[in-house]
Amino acid sequence: GKNIRFGKNSSDRSNAFNFIRDERFCADPPRMIQRYISALFYFATKGDNWEESISWLSARHECEWRGITCNNKLVVTGIERDENSLAGTIPYEICDLPLLNTLDLDANKIGGTIPRRIGRCQNLQVFDIDTNLIIGSFPESIFDITGMIALDVDKNMMTGTLSNRFGNLEELKFLSIHSNQFKGRIPKSLGRLKNLGVAYLDNNNLTGLISNAICENVSSNGESTSNNLAELTADCRAPNPEVICDCCTAC
């Protein structure tokens, strides 16, 4: 077959390719890609240093590698490896798992940025990477994942401003971005998220006024049936609040 060439700093991809080659694995292209990406995830997040890596890179079906979940057709739907000493970065090829709906990697030491092409993960519903070492801003493509339900990136080192395109995430129920270095205004478009129940925005460098469009969604003592936003936090503590918020449930 044709030679496969990798660019610079592609040792993780080379290792994943060599894993597939060395085990002489043969299957239809979707299955080959799935196994390759599963192996690549291991190498890209420094799997040799994980606290627990039972069955990873074994001859068993990748759906049996601990932390990978699949549907009844043995197609990967989730990767859950929280609190397991993962490091390295999230490989952009993760979105070549077409049915991936859960990526749960919180409480590790993963660095780098959120992959620029994360928006290709069109079935992603839970993106949980809090308590890591992630830098950079939200890539614009993330706002194309309109079925996202939970977006949890708190306790990282993320920067940049919050895009008005947050309003595209109409299914979002849980948003936690606290304890980062985001700056600028809190977008009014968050008020379009009628399903949002939790929004933790505090411990950042955000400023300005939380708009009425957002406050209108805040529930009153949990009694409202139409307003779902039960928890809203920002840096609004007196006497010198960075954010003016008349409806926050905590400052």
mmCIF file of N, CA, C and O in Angstrom, residues 188-231:
data_model
loop_
_atom_site.group_PDB
_atom_site.id
_atom_site.type_symbol
_atom_site.label_atom_id
_atom_site.label_comp_id
_atom_site.label_asym_id
_atom_site.label_seq_id
_atom_site.Cartn_x
_atom_site.Cartn_y
_atom_site.Cartn_z
ATOM 1 N N LYS A 188 -25.003 38.456 26.020
ATOM 2 C CA LYS A 188 -26.456 38.488 26.190
ATOM 3 C C LYS A 188 -27.111 37.243 25.606
ATOM 4 O O LYS A 188 -28.179 36.818 26.051
ATOM 5 N N SER A 189 -26.457 36.635 24.629
ATOM 6 C CA SER A 189 -27.033 35.472 23.942
ATOM 7 C C SER A 189 -27.243 34.279 24.866
ATOM 8 O O SER A 189 -28.011 33.367 24.538
ATOM 9 N N LEU A 190 -26.596 34.271 26.033
ATOM 10 C CA LEU A 190 -26.859 33.204 27.002
ATOM 11 C C LEU A 190 -28.334 33.181 27.403
ATOM 12 O O LEU A 190 -28.857 32.155 27.830
ATOM 13 N N GLY A 191 -28.991 34.302 27.246
ATOM 14 C CA GLY A 191 -30.405 34.369 27.570
ATOM 15 C C GLY A 191 -31.276 33.536 26.642
ATOM 16 O O GLY A 191 -32.435 33.249 26.971
ATOM 17 N N ARG A 192 -30.725 33.149 25.506
ATOM 18 C CA ARG A 192 -31.490 32.300 24.575
ATOM 19 C C ARG A 192 -31.476 30.834 24.986
ATOM 20 O O ARG A 192 -32.198 30.026 24.411
ATOM 21 N N LEU A 193 -30.673 30.497 25.983
ATOM 22 C CA LEU A 193 -30.531 29.098 26.389
ATOM 23 C C LEU A 193 -31.594 28.764 27.425
ATOM 24 O O LEU A 193 -31.345 28.775 28.630
ATOM 25 N N LYS A 194 -32.776 28.461 26.950
ATOM 26 C CA LYS A 194 -33.924 28.266 27.831
ATOM 27 C C LYS A 194 -33.858 26.964 28.631
ATOM 28 O O LYS A 194 -34.599 26.795 29.598
ATOM 29 N N ASN A 195 -32.989 26.036 28.225
ATOM 30 C CA ASN A 195 -32.836 24.779 28.956
ATOM 31 C C ASN A 195 -31.741 24.850 30.014
ATOM 32 O O ASN A 195 -31.564 23.900 30.788
ATOM 33 N N LEU A 196 -31.000 25.952 30.039
ATOM 34 C CA LEU A 196 -29.843 26.062 30.928
ATOM 35 C C LEU A 196 -30.288 26.080 32.386
ATOM 36 O O LEU A 196 -31.088 26.931 32.795
ATOM 37 N N GLY A 197 -29.763 25.144 33.169
ATOM 38 C CA GLY A 197 -30.107 25.067 34.585
ATOM 39 C C GLY A 197 -29.006 25.550 35.495
ATOM 40 O O GLY A 197 -29.261 25.996 36.612
ATOM 41 N N VAL A 198 -27.746 25.457 35.016
ATOM 42 C CA VAL A 198 -26.588 25.839 35.822
ATOM 43 C C VAL A 198 -25.621 26.613 34.939
ATOM 44 O O VAL A 198 -25.291 26.160 33.831
ATOM 45 N N ALA A 199 -25.153 27.763 35.432
ATOM 46 C CA ALA A 199 -24.132 28.547 34.736
ATOM 47 C C ALA A 199 -23.163 29.105 35.772
ATOM 48 O O ALA A 199 -23.492 30.051 36.491
ATOM 49 N N TYR A 200 -21.988 28.498 35.856
ATOM 50 C CA TYR A 200 -20.949 28.949 36.782
ATOM 51 C C TYR A 200 -19.929 29.779 35.994
ATOM 52 O O TYR A 200 -19.144 29.232 35.207
ATOM 53 N N LEU A 201 -19.945 31.079 36.198
ATOM 54 C CA LEU A 201 -19.123 32.000 35.415
ATOM 55 C C LEU A 201 -18.086 32.721 36.258
ATOM 56 O O LEU A 201 -17.330 33.544 35.741
ATOM 57 N N ASP A 202 -18.024 32.432 37.549
ATOM 58 C CA ASP A 202 -17.202 33.205 38.476
ATOM 59 C C ASP A 202 -15.708 32.872 38.381
ATOM 60 O O ASP A 202 -15.306 31.919 37.722
ATOM 61 N N ASN A 203 -14.929 33.666 39.104
ATOM 62 C CA ASN A 203 -13.476 33.499 39.197
ATOM 63 C C ASN A 203 -12.822 33.570 37.821
ATOM 64 O O ASN A 203 -12.030 32.730 37.442
ATOM 65 N N ASN A 204 -13.196 34.595 37.069
ATOM 66 C CA ASN A 204 -12.584 34.914 35.790
ATOM 67 C C ASN A 204 -12.242 36.400 35.786
ATOM 68 O O ASN A 204 -12.221 37.037 36.839
ATOM 69 N N ASN A 205 -11.995 36.941 34.620
ATOM 70 C CA ASN A 205 -11.754 38.375 34.482
ATOM 71 C C ASN A 205 -12.881 39.033 33.697
ATOM 72 O O ASN A 205 -12.661 40.024 32.990
ATOM 73 N N LEU A 206 -14.068 38.481 33.819
ATOM 74 C CA LEU A 206 -15.228 39.013 33.123
ATOM 75 C C LEU A 206 -15.717 40.287 33.808
ATOM 76 O O LEU A 206 -15.577 40.446 35.025
ATOM 77 N N THR A 207 -16.297 41.181 33.026
ATOM 78 C CA THR A 207 -16.751 42.470 33.560
ATOM 79 C C THR A 207 -18.105 42.829 32.952
ATOM 80 O O THR A 207 -18.609 42.159 32.057
ATOM 81 N N GLY A 208 -18.679 43.899 33.479
ATOM 82 C CA GLY A 208 -19.900 44.422 32.891
ATOM 83 C C GLY A 208 -21.158 43.948 33.587
ATOM 84 O O GLY A 208 -21.144 43.484 34.727
ATOM 85 N N LEU A 209 -22.250 44.040 32.869
ATOM 86 C CA LEU A 209 -23.577 43.776 33.401
ATOM 87 C C LEU A 209 -24.140 42.485 32.824
ATOM 88 O O LEU A 209 -24.069 42.251 31.619
ATOM 89 N N ILE A 210 -24.682 41.639 33.691
ATOM 90 C CA ILE A 210 -25.423 40.479 33.211
ATOM 91 C C ILE A 210 -26.806 40.964 32.782
ATOM 92 O O ILE A 210 -27.533 41.574 33.565
ATOM 93 N N SER A 211 -27.144 40.697 31.534
ATOM 94 C CA SER A 211 -28.327 41.310 30.931
ATOM 95 C C SER A 211 -29.629 40.755 31.480
ATOM 96 O O SER A 211 -29.685 39.655 32.038
ATOM 97 N N ASN A 212 -30.675 41.523 31.284
ATOM 98 C CA ASN A 212 -32.006 41.083 31.678
ATOM 99 C C ASN A 212 -32.416 39.818 30.943
ATOM 100 O O ASN A 212 -33.181 39.006 31.479
ATOM 101 N N ALA A 213 -31.907 39.654 29.722
ATOM 102 C CA ALA A 213 -32.257 38.462 28.941
ATOM 103 C C ALA A 213 -31.820 37.194 29.657
ATOM 104 O O ALA A 213 -32.490 36.156 29.566
ATOM 105 N N ILE A 214 -30.709 37.275 30.385
ATOM 106 C CA ILE A 214 -30.241 36.134 31.175
ATOM 107 C C ILE A 214 -31.022 36.051 32.479
ATOM 108 O O ILE A 214 -31.493 34.980 32.875
ATOM 109 N N CYS A 215 -31.177 37.176 33.144
ATOM 110 C CA CYS A 215 -31.854 37.177 34.450
ATOM 111 C C CYS A 215 -33.294 36.681 34.354
ATOM 112 O O CYS A 215 -33.812 36.089 35.305
ATOM 113 N N GLU A 216 -33.924 36.901 33.219
ATOM 114 C CA GLU A 216 -35.314 36.448 33.057
ATOM 115 C C GLU A 216 -35.448 34.934 33.129
ATOM 116 O O GLU A 216 -36.546 34.419 33.368
ATOM 117 N N ASN A 217 -34.328 34.231 32.927
ATOM 118 C CA ASN A 217 -34.365 32.765 32.960
ATOM 119 C C ASN A 217 -34.081 32.193 34.346
ATOM 120 O O ASN A 217 -34.164 30.973 34.540
ATOM 121 N N VAL A 218 -33.734 33.059 35.296
ATOM 122 C CA VAL A 218 -33.391 32.582 36.629
ATOM 123 C C VAL A 218 -34.657 32.199 37.381
ATOM 124 O O VAL A 218 -35.609 32.978 37.460
ATOM 125 N N SER A 219 -34.662 31.004 37.929
ATOM 126 C CA SER A 219 -35.838 30.539 38.663
ATOM 127 C C SER A 219 -35.903 31.224 40.019
ATOM 128 O O SER A 219 -34.887 31.622 40.596
ATOM 129 N N SER A 220 -37.099 31.331 40.546
ATOM 130 C CA SER A 220 -37.317 31.970 41.838
ATOM 131 C C SER A 220 -37.496 30.910 42.903
ATOM 132 O O SER A 220 -38.528 30.238 42.969
ATOM 133 N N ASN A 221 -36.429 30.723 43.693
ATOM 134 C CA ASN A 221 -36.457 29.730 44.778
ATOM 135 C C ASN A 221 -36.814 28.325 44.290
ATOM 136 O O ASN A 221 -37.389 27.523 45.011
ATOM 137 N N GLY A 222 -36.462 28.082 43.028
ATOM 138 C CA GLY A 222 -36.694 26.751 42.478
ATOM 139 C C GLY A 222 -38.143 26.419 42.244
ATOM 140 O O GLY A 222 -38.491 25.271 41.967
ATOM 141 N N GLU A 223 -39.037 27.448 42.321
ATOM 142 C CA GLU A 223 -40.469 27.177 42.216
ATOM 143 C C GLU A 223 -41.009 27.358 40.805
ATOM 144 O O GLU A 223 -42.092 26.887 40.489
ATOM 145 N N SER A 224 -40.273 28.056 39.963
ATOM 146 C CA SER A 224 -40.783 28.343 38.636
ATOM 147 C C SER A 224 -40.684 27.122 37.734
ATOM 148 O O SER A 224 -39.724 26.373 37.775
ATOM 149 N N THR A 225 -41.690 26.933 36.921
ATOM 150 C CA THR A 225 -41.679 25.814 35.967
ATOM 151 C C THR A 225 -41.185 26.243 34.605
ATOM 152 O O THR A 225 -40.768 25.419 33.803
ATOM 153 N N SER A 226 -41.224 27.529 34.313
ATOM 154 C CA SER A 226 -40.814 28.007 32.994
ATOM 155 C C SER A 226 -39.379 28.514 32.980
ATOM 156 O O SER A 226 -38.730 28.515 31.941
ATOM 157 N N ASN A 227 -38.872 28.957 34.117
ATOM 158 C CA ASN A 227 -37.499 29.454 34.190
ATOM 159 C C ASN A 227 -36.614 28.391 34.822
ATOM 160 O O ASN A 227 -36.799 28.032 35.978
ATOM 161 N N ASN A 228 -35.653 27.912 34.051
ATOM 162 C CA ASN A 228 -34.877 26.743 34.466
ATOM 163 C C ASN A 228 -33.563 27.074 35.149
ATOM 164 O O ASN A 228 -32.956 26.200 35.752
ATOM 165 N N LEU A 229 -33.081 28.308 35.032
ATOM 166 C CA LEU A 229 -31.735 28.634 35.508
ATOM 167 C C LEU A 229 -31.742 28.733 37.033
ATOM 168 O O LEU A 229 -32.069 29.767 37.612
ATOM 169 N N ALA A 230 -31.368 27.626 37.675
ATOM 170 C CA ALA A 230 -31.428 27.536 39.139
ATOM 171 C C ALA A 230 -30.166 28.044 39.812
ATOM 172 O O ALA A 230 -30.210 28.497 40.961
ATOM 173 N N GLU A 231 -29.027 27.974 39.118
ATOM 174 C CA GLU A 231 -27.752 28.420 39.700
ATOM 175 C C GLU A 231 -27.001 29.272 38.689
ATOM 176 O O GLU A 231 -26.685 28.805 37.591
#
